[in-house]
PDB file of C-alpha atoms and ligand atoms in Angstrom:
ATOM      1  CA  MET A1244      -2.885  21.930  -6.118  1.00  0.00           C
ATOM      2  CA  ALA A1245      -2.158  21.573  -2.421  1.00  0.00           C
ATOM      3  CA  ILE A1246       0.197  19.236  -0.621  1.00  0.00           C
ATOM      4  CA  GLU A1247      -1.836  15.847  -0.049  1.00  0.00           C
ATOM      5  CA  ARG A1248      -0.811  13.053   2.289  1.00  0.00           C
ATOM      6  CA  THR A1249      -1.635   9.474   1.388  1.00  0.00           C
ATOM      7  CA  PHE A1250      -1.218   5.843   2.885  1.00  0.00           C
ATOM      8  CA  SER A1251       0.777   3.053   1.244  1.00  0.00           C
ATOM      9  CA  ILE A1252       1.571  -0.547   2.293  1.00  0.00           C
ATOM     10  CA  ILE A1253       4.546  -2.680   0.816  1.00  0.00           C
ATOM     11  CA  LYS A1254       3.018  -5.921   0.706  1.00  0.00           C
ATOM     12  CA  PRO A1255       4.573  -9.681   2.046  1.00  0.00           C
ATOM     13  CA  ASP A1256       5.576 -10.360  -1.579  1.00  0.00           C
ATOM     14  CA  ALA A1257       7.860  -7.377  -2.101  1.00  0.00           C
ATOM     15  CA  THR A1258       9.487  -7.485   1.501  1.00  0.00           C
ATOM     16  CA  ALA A1259       9.802 -11.185   1.179  1.00  0.00           C
ATOM     17  CA  ARG A1260      12.170 -10.224  -2.272  1.00  0.00           C
ATOM     18  CA  ASN A1261      13.831  -7.021  -0.074  1.00  0.00           C
ATOM     19  CA  LEU A1262      12.044  -4.828  -2.607  1.00  0.00           C
ATOM     20  CA  THR A1263      11.583  -2.134   0.041  1.00  0.00           C
ATOM     21  CA  GLY A1264      14.748   0.561  -1.166  1.00  0.00           C
ATOM     22  CA  LYS A1265      13.253  -0.646  -5.011  1.00  0.00           C
ATOM     23  CA  ILE A1266       9.633   0.848  -4.264  1.00  0.00           C
ATOM     24  CA  ASN A1267      11.115   3.168  -2.429  1.00  0.00           C
ATOM     25  CA  ALA A1268      13.117   4.747  -4.753  1.00  0.00           C
ATOM     26  CA  MET A1269      10.330   4.816  -7.251  1.00  0.00           C
ATOM     27  CA  LEU A1270       7.679   6.696  -5.002  1.00  0.00           C
ATOM     28  CA  GLU A1271      10.259   9.047  -4.440  1.00  0.00           C
ATOM     29  CA  ALA A1272      11.240   9.381  -8.138  1.00  0.00           C
ATOM     30  CA  ALA A1273       7.538   9.971  -8.415  1.00  0.00           C
ATOM     31  CA  GLY A1274       7.472  13.337  -6.275  1.00  0.00           C
ATOM     32  CA  LEU A1275       6.473  11.564  -3.124  1.00  0.00           C
ATOM     33  CA  ARG A1276       7.854  12.249   0.179  1.00  0.00           C
ATOM     34  CA  ILE A1277       7.853   9.118   2.861  1.00  0.00           C
ATOM     35  CA  VAL A1278       6.981  10.847   6.189  1.00  0.00           C
ATOM     36  CA  ALA A1279       6.385   8.119   7.879  1.00  0.00           C
ATOM     37  CA  GLN A1280       7.184   4.433   7.828  1.00  0.00           C
ATOM     38  CA  LYS A1281       7.432   1.423  10.060  1.00  0.00           C
ATOM     39  CA  ARG A1282       7.377  -2.329   9.383  1.00  0.00           C
ATOM     40  CA  LEU A1283       5.178  -4.845  10.902  1.00  0.00           C
ATOM     41  CA  HIS A1284       3.569  -8.357  10.742  1.00  0.00           C
ATOM     42  CA  MET A1285      -0.080  -7.416  11.077  1.00  0.00           C
ATOM     43  CA  THR A1286      -2.124  -9.819  12.823  1.00  0.00           C
ATOM     44  CA  ARG A1287      -5.319 -11.334  11.241  1.00  0.00           C
ATOM     45  CA  ALA A1288      -7.584  -8.879  13.334  1.00  0.00           C
ATOM     46  CA  GLN A1289      -5.452  -6.117  12.153  1.00  0.00           C
ATOM     47  CA  ALA A1290      -5.985  -7.111   8.531  1.00  0.00           C
ATOM     48  CA  GLU A1291      -9.505  -8.108   8.827  1.00  0.00           C
ATOM     49  CA  GLY A1292      -9.915  -4.227  10.315  1.00  0.00           C
ATOM     50  CA  PHE A1293      -8.227  -2.801   7.744  1.00  0.00           C
ATOM     51  CA  TYR A1294      -9.490  -4.341   4.730  1.00  0.00           C
ATOM     52  CA  ALA A1295     -13.432  -4.591   6.456  1.00  0.00           C
ATOM     53  CA  VAL A1296     -14.821  -2.397   3.252  1.00  0.00           C
ATOM     54  CA  HIS A1297     -14.098  -5.636   1.155  1.00  0.00           C
ATOM     55  CA  LYS A1298     -15.662  -7.973   3.835  1.00  0.00           C
ATOM     56  CA  ALA A1299     -18.458  -9.339   1.452  1.00  0.00           C
ATOM     57  CA  ARG A1300     -15.919  -9.600  -1.807  1.00  0.00           C
ATOM     58  CA  PRO A1301     -14.990 -13.331  -2.574  1.00  0.00           C
ATOM     59  CA  PHE A1302     -10.899 -12.675  -2.207  1.00  0.00           C
ATOM     60  CA  PHE A1303     -11.240 -11.474   1.488  1.00  0.00           C
ATOM     61  CA  GLY A1304     -10.013 -14.228   3.212  1.00  0.00           C
ATOM     62  CA  GLU A1305      -7.342 -15.308   1.028  1.00  0.00           C
ATOM     63  CA  LEU A1306      -6.555 -11.360   1.410  1.00  0.00           C
ATOM     64  CA  CYS A1307      -6.521 -11.454   4.885  1.00  0.00           C
ATOM     65  CA  THR A1308      -4.331 -14.516   5.018  1.00  0.00           C
ATOM     66  CA  TYR A1309      -1.561 -13.362   2.443  1.00  0.00           C
ATOM     67  CA  MET A1310      -1.385  -9.925   4.050  1.00  0.00           C
ATOM     68  CA  THR A1311      -0.626 -11.564   7.567  1.00  0.00           C
ATOM     69  CA  SER A1312       1.860 -14.073   5.483  1.00  0.00           C
ATOM     70  CA  GLY A1313       4.712 -11.994   6.447  1.00  0.00           C
ATOM     71  CA  PRO A1314       5.947  -8.886   6.884  1.00  0.00           C
ATOM     72  CA  VAL A1315       4.878  -5.285   5.761  1.00  0.00           C
ATOM     73  CA  VAL A1316       5.860  -1.980   5.113  1.00  0.00           C
ATOM     74  CA  VAL A1317       3.211   0.572   5.919  1.00  0.00           C
ATOM     75  CA  GLN A1318       4.029   4.484   5.105  1.00  0.00           C
ATOM     76  CA  VAL A1319       2.252   7.580   4.660  1.00  0.00           C
ATOM     77  CA  LEU A1320       3.636   9.742   1.813  1.00  0.00           C
ATOM     78  CA  GLN A1321       3.520  13.384   1.018  1.00  0.00           C
ATOM     79  CA  GLY A1322       3.337  15.707  -1.895  1.00  0.00           C
ATOM     80  CA  GLU A1323       1.296  17.284  -4.405  1.00  0.00           C
ATOM     81  CA  ASN A1324      -1.929  15.552  -4.962  1.00  0.00           C
ATOM     82  CA  ALA A1325       0.087  12.464  -3.246  1.00  0.00           C
ATOM     83  CA  ILE A1326      -3.065  10.051  -3.279  1.00  0.00           C
ATOM     84  CA  ALA A1327      -3.488  10.255  -7.540  1.00  0.00           C
ATOM     85  CA  ARG A1328       0.166  10.413  -7.786  1.00  0.00           C
ATOM     86  CA  ASN A1329       0.863   7.512  -5.891  1.00  0.00           C
ATOM     87  CA  ARG A1330      -1.977   5.411  -7.297  1.00  0.00           C
ATOM     88  CA  GLU A1331      -0.392   6.492 -11.039  1.00  0.00           C
ATOM     89  CA  VAL A1332       2.850   5.087  -9.793  1.00  0.00           C
ATOM     90  CA  MET A1333       1.687   1.863  -8.345  1.00  0.00           C
ATOM     91  CA  GLY A1334      -0.462   1.018 -11.576  1.00  0.00           C
ATOM     92  CA  ALA A1335      -3.382  -1.170 -11.992  1.00  0.00           C
ATOM     93  CA  THR A1336      -4.578  -3.475  -9.262  1.00  0.00           C
ATOM     94  CA  ASP A1337      -3.432  -6.406 -11.570  1.00  0.00           C
ATOM     95  CA  PRO A1338       0.211  -5.859 -12.679  1.00  0.00           C
ATOM     96  CA  ALA A1339      -1.057  -7.467 -16.119  1.00  0.00           C
ATOM     97  CA  LYS A1340      -2.808  -4.567 -16.934  1.00  0.00           C
ATOM     98  CA  ALA A1341      -0.496  -2.217 -15.076  1.00  0.00           C
ATOM     99  CA  ALA A1342       1.117   0.051 -17.293  1.00  0.00           C
ATOM    100  CA  GLU A1343       4.923   0.013 -18.045  1.00  0.00           C
ATOM    101  CA  GLY A1344       7.472   1.661 -15.510  1.00  0.00           C
ATOM    102  CA  THR A1345       4.706   1.054 -12.376  1.00  0.00           C
ATOM    103  CA  ILE A1346       5.466  -0.869  -9.564  1.00  0.00           C
ATOM    104  CA  ARG A1347       2.743  -3.676  -9.817  1.00  0.00           C
ATOM    105  CA  LYS A1348       4.029  -4.373 -13.982  1.00  0.00           C
ATOM    106  CA  THR A1349       7.888  -3.970 -12.969  1.00  0.00           C
ATOM    107  CA  TYR A1350       7.586  -5.905  -9.686  1.00  0.00           C
ATOM    108  CA  GLY A1351       3.881  -7.668  -9.399  1.00  0.00           C
ATOM    109  CA  GLU A1352       3.503 -11.142  -9.316  1.00  0.00           C
ATOM    110  CA  GLY A1353      -0.538 -11.490  -9.669  1.00  0.00           C
ATOM    111  CA  ILE A1354      -3.848  -9.490  -8.842  1.00  0.00           C
ATOM    112  CA  GLU A1355      -3.415 -10.359  -4.793  1.00  0.00           C
ATOM    113  CA  ARG A1356       0.379 -10.152  -4.969  1.00  0.00           C
ATOM    114  CA  ASN A1357       0.852  -7.275  -6.150  1.00  0.00           C
ATOM    115  CA  CYS A1358       3.442  -5.469  -4.150  1.00  0.00           C
ATOM    116  CA  VAL A1359       1.687  -2.656  -2.846  1.00  0.00           C
ATOM    117  CA  HIS A1360      -1.741  -1.035  -1.704  1.00  0.00           C
ATOM    118  CA  GLY A1361      -2.407   2.745  -2.107  1.00  0.00           C
ATOM    119  CA  SER A1362      -5.141   4.768  -0.647  1.00  0.00           C
ATOM    120  CA  ASP A1363      -8.229   5.685  -3.177  1.00  0.00           C
ATOM    121  CA  ALA A1364      -9.426   9.232  -2.161  1.00  0.00           C
ATOM    122  CA  PRO A1365      -9.166  11.451   0.788  1.00  0.00           C
ATOM    123  CA  GLU A1366     -11.491   9.972   3.081  1.00  0.00           C
ATOM    124  CA  THR A1367      -9.700   6.620   3.195  1.00  0.00           C
ATOM    125  CA  ALA A1368      -6.336   7.997   3.153  1.00  0.00           C
ATOM    126  CA  ALA A1369      -6.921   9.933   6.269  1.00  0.00           C
ATOM    127  CA  GLU A1370      -8.805   6.316   7.515  1.00  0.00           C
ATOM    128  CA  GLU A1371      -6.225   4.273   6.460  1.00  0.00           C
ATOM    129  CA  ILE A1372      -3.347   7.090   7.897  1.00  0.00           C
ATOM    130  CA  GLY A1373      -5.107   6.775  11.248  1.00  0.00           C
ATOM    131  CA  TYR A1374      -5.218   3.065  11.602  1.00  0.00           C
ATOM    132  CA  PHE A1375      -1.172   2.598  11.455  1.00  0.00           C
ATOM    133  CA  PHE A1376      -0.070   6.225  12.741  1.00  0.00           C
ATOM    134  CA  SER A1377      -0.411   8.543  15.407  1.00  0.00           C
ATOM    135  CA  GLY A1378      -0.088  12.409  14.329  1.00  0.00           C
ATOM    136  CA  ILE A1379       3.561  13.006  16.118  1.00  0.00           C
ATOM    137  CA  GLU A1380       5.103   9.925  13.965  1.00  0.00           C
ATOM    138  CA  LEU A1381       4.376  12.331  10.698  1.00  0.00           C
ATOM    139  CA  VAL A1382       6.951  14.058  10.536  1.00  0.00           C
ATOM    140  CA  GLY A1383       6.929  16.013   6.935  1.00  0.00           C
TER     141      GLY A1383
HETATM  142  P1  CMP B 878      -5.350  -3.295  -2.429  1.00  0.00           P
HETATM  143  O1  CMP B 878      -5.296  -1.820  -2.964  1.00  0.00           O
HETATM  144  O2  CMP B 878      -4.393  -3.943  -1.675  1.00  0.00           O
HETATM  145  O3  CMP B 878      -6.840  -3.567  -2.262  1.00  0.00           O
HETATM  146  C1  CMP B 878      -7.558  -4.774  -2.480  1.00  0.00           C
HETATM  147  C2  CMP B 878      -6.907  -6.245  -2.258  1.00  0.00           C
HETATM  148  O4  CMP B 878      -7.633  -7.204  -3.091  1.00  0.00           O
HETATM  149  C3  CMP B 878      -6.164  -5.663  -3.923  1.00  0.00           C
HETATM  150  O5  CMP B 878      -4.960  -4.582  -3.656  1.00  0.00           O
HETATM  151  C4  CMP B 878      -5.794  -6.962  -4.180  1.00  0.00           C
HETATM  152  O6  CMP B 878      -4.078  -7.123  -4.353  1.00  0.00           O
HETATM  153  C5  CMP B 878      -6.473  -7.767  -3.818  1.00  0.00           C
HETATM  154  N1  CMP B 878      -7.278  -8.529  -4.478  1.00  0.00           N
HETATM  155  C6  CMP B 878      -6.898  -9.658  -4.162  1.00  0.00           C
HETATM  156  N2  CMP B 878      -7.934 -10.743  -5.607  1.00  0.00           N
HETATM  157  C7  CMP B 878      -8.402  -9.624  -6.069  1.00  0.00           C
HETATM  158  C8  CMP B 878      -9.607  -9.352  -7.145  1.00  0.00           C
HETATM  159  N3  CMP B 878      -9.871 -10.330  -7.691  1.00  0.00           N
HETATM  160  N4  CMP B 878     -10.090  -7.958  -7.786  1.00  0.00           N
HETATM  161  C9  CMP B 878      -9.405  -7.086  -6.772  1.00  0.00           C
HETATM  162  N5  CMP B 878      -8.521  -6.442  -5.734  1.00  0.00           N
HETATM  163  C10 CMP B 878      -8.164  -8.120  -5.731  1.00  0.00           C
END
């Protein structure tokens, strides 16, 4: 399996509880290397652009309100099979359905306040990384 990159967000519910370090430790323990990372407070336009794929979903407005409610940490994670590996350590979208030991099971508060976002496929990973980072910011 080739080395892959994926995009990750530590969401406002997690930054508010000062969980960035604990979540990063879980990502690293899962074999992922943080090759780029920055903390920012998304504007409404940035959140709407990022989640454009969900525009027609009933939760879109609330999701954008939530994602702009506080700082986030955007990251690029690198490793073998990084996309699947990250999805495994994140756990199911709904923390109530996530497996024991996953980030969302351990720290998630609900389907919206679920601590982390992770890309679901190579195409979305490339798109999402490019949305927040330029090539020179990725240091593998
Ligand atoms: P994320 O991986 O960031 O992608 C879209 C987000 O929408 C998802 O995680 C959830 O946090 C959020 N969301 C809110 N409500 C729902 C819902 N009913 N179904 C799926 N995702 C939801």
